[in-house]
CSV table of C-alpha atoms in Angstrom, one decimal:
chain,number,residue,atom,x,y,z
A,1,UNK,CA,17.2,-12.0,7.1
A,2,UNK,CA,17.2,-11.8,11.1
A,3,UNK,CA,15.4,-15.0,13.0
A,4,UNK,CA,13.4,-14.1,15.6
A,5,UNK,CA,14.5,-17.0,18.2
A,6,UNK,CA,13.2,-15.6,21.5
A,7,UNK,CA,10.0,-15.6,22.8
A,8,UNK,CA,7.5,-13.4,24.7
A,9,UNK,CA,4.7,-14.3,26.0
A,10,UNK,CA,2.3,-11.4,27.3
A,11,UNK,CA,-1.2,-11.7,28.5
A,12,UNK,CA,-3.7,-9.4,26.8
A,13,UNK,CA,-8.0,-9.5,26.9
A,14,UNK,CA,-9.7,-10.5,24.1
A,15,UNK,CA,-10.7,-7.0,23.1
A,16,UNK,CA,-7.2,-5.9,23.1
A,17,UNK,CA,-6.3,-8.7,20.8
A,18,UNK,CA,-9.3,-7.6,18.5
A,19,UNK,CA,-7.6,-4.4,18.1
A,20,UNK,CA,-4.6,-5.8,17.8
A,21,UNK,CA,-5.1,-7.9,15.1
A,22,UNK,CA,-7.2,-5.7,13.5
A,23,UNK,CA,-4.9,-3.2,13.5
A,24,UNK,CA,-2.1,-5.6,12.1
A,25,UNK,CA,-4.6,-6.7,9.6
A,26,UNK,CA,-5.2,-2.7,8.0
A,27,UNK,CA,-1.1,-2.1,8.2
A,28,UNK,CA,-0.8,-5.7,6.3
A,29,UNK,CA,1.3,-6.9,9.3
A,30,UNK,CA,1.8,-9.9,10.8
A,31,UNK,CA,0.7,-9.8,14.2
A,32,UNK,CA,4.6,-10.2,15.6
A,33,UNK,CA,5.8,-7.6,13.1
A,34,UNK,CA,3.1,-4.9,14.1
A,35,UNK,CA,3.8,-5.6,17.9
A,36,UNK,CA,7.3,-5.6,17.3
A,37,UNK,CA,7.0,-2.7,14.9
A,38,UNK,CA,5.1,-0.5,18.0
A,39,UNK,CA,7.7,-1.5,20.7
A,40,UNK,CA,10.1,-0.4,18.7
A,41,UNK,CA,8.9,3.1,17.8
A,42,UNK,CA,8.7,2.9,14.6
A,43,UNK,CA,6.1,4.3,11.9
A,44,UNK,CA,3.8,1.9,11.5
A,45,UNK,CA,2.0,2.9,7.4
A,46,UNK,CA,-1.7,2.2,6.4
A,47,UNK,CA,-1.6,1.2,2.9
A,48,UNK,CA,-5.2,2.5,3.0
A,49,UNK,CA,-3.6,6.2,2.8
A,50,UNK,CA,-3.2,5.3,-0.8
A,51,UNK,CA,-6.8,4.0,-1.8
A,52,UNK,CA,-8.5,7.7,-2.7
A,53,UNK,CA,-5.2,8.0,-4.6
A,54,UNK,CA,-5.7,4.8,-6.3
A,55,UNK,CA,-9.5,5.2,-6.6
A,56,UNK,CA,-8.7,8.5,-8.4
A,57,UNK,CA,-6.3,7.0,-10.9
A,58,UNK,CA,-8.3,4.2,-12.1
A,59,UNK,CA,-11.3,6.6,-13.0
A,60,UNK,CA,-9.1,8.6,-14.9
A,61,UNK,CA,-7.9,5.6,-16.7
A,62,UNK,CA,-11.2,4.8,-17.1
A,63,UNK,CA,-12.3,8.0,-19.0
A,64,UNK,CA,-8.7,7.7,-20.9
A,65,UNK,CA,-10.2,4.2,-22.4
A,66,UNK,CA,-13.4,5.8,-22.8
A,67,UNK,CA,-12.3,8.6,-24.9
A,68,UNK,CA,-9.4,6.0,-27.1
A,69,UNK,CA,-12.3,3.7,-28.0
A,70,UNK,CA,-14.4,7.0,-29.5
A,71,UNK,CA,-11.2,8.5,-31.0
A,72,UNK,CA,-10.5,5.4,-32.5
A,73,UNK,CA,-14.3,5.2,-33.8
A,74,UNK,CA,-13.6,8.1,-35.1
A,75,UNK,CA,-16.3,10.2,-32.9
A,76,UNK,CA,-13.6,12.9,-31.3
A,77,UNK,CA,-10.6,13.8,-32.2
A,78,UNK,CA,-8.1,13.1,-28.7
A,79,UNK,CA,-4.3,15.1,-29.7
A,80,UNK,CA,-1.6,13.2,-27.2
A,81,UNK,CA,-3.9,10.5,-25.7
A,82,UNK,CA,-1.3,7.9,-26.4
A,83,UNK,CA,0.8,10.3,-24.0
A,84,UNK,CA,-1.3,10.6,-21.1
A,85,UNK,CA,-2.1,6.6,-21.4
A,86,UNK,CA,1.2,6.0,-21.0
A,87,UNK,CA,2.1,9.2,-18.8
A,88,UNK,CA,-0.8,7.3,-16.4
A,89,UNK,CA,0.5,3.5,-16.8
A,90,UNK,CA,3.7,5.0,-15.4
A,91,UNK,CA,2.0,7.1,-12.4
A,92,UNK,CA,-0.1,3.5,-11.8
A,93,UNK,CA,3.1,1.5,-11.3
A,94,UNK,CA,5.0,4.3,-8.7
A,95,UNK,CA,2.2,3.9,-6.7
A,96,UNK,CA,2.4,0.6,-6.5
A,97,UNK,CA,5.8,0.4,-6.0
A,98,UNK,CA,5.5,3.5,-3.0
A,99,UNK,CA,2.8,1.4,-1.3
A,100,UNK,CA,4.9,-2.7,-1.7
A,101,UNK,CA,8.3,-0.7,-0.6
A,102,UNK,CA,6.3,1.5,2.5
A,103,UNK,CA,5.2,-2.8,3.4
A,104,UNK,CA,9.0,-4.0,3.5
A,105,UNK,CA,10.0,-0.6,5.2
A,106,UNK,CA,7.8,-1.6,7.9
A,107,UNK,CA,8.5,-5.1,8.2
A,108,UNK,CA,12.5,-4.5,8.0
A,109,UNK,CA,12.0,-1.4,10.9
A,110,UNK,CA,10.8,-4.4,13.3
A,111,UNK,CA,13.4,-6.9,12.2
A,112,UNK,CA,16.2,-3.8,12.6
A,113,UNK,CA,18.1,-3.6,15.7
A,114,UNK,CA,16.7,-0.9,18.1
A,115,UNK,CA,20.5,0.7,18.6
């Protein structure tokens, strides 16, 4: 892991450091990592890109559990839903993975050397 050992100090207005911290704060930065993230050029992810995705998924694994409890009830017959529950678990976790490994790309971009 690289130490950041050297310090610079920059004068900004309050307003810019509103935006600046609230931008740090939606990429799930730390304020030095985001700064140092945009000096360097590099891609700076919202994990917010992934929240319709994420919305999406869980009603569908709502409506999964919905129909397993009337299947199980015996109330409709379901073919395969022990599949798609699974098939869905899976899809659940590679998002989550995409979304922790787009956080340590961006934090290891700024700790990167720029050359």
């Amino acid at each position: 892991m690289r130490i950041r050992n050297k310090n610079i100090p920059i004068r900004v207005t309050e307003k810019e450091l509103e935006i600046i911290d609230r931008k740090a704060a939606k990429a799930k930065l730390s304020r030095t990592d985001f700064l140092v993230t945009a000096a360097l050029g590099k891609e700076i992810t919202l994990m917010e890109d992934l929240k319709p995705i994420l919305t999406e998924l869980r009603r569908i694994g709502n409506n999964v559990n919905q129909l397993t409890k009337l299947a199980n009830a015996g109330a409709v017959r379901v073919v395969g839903l022990q599949d798609l529950t699974e098939a869905l678990g899976e899809i659940h976790v590679a998002l989550m993975r995409i979304a922790l490994h787009r956080k340590e790309d961006a934090v290891a971009d700024s700790e990167a050397d720029p050359v």
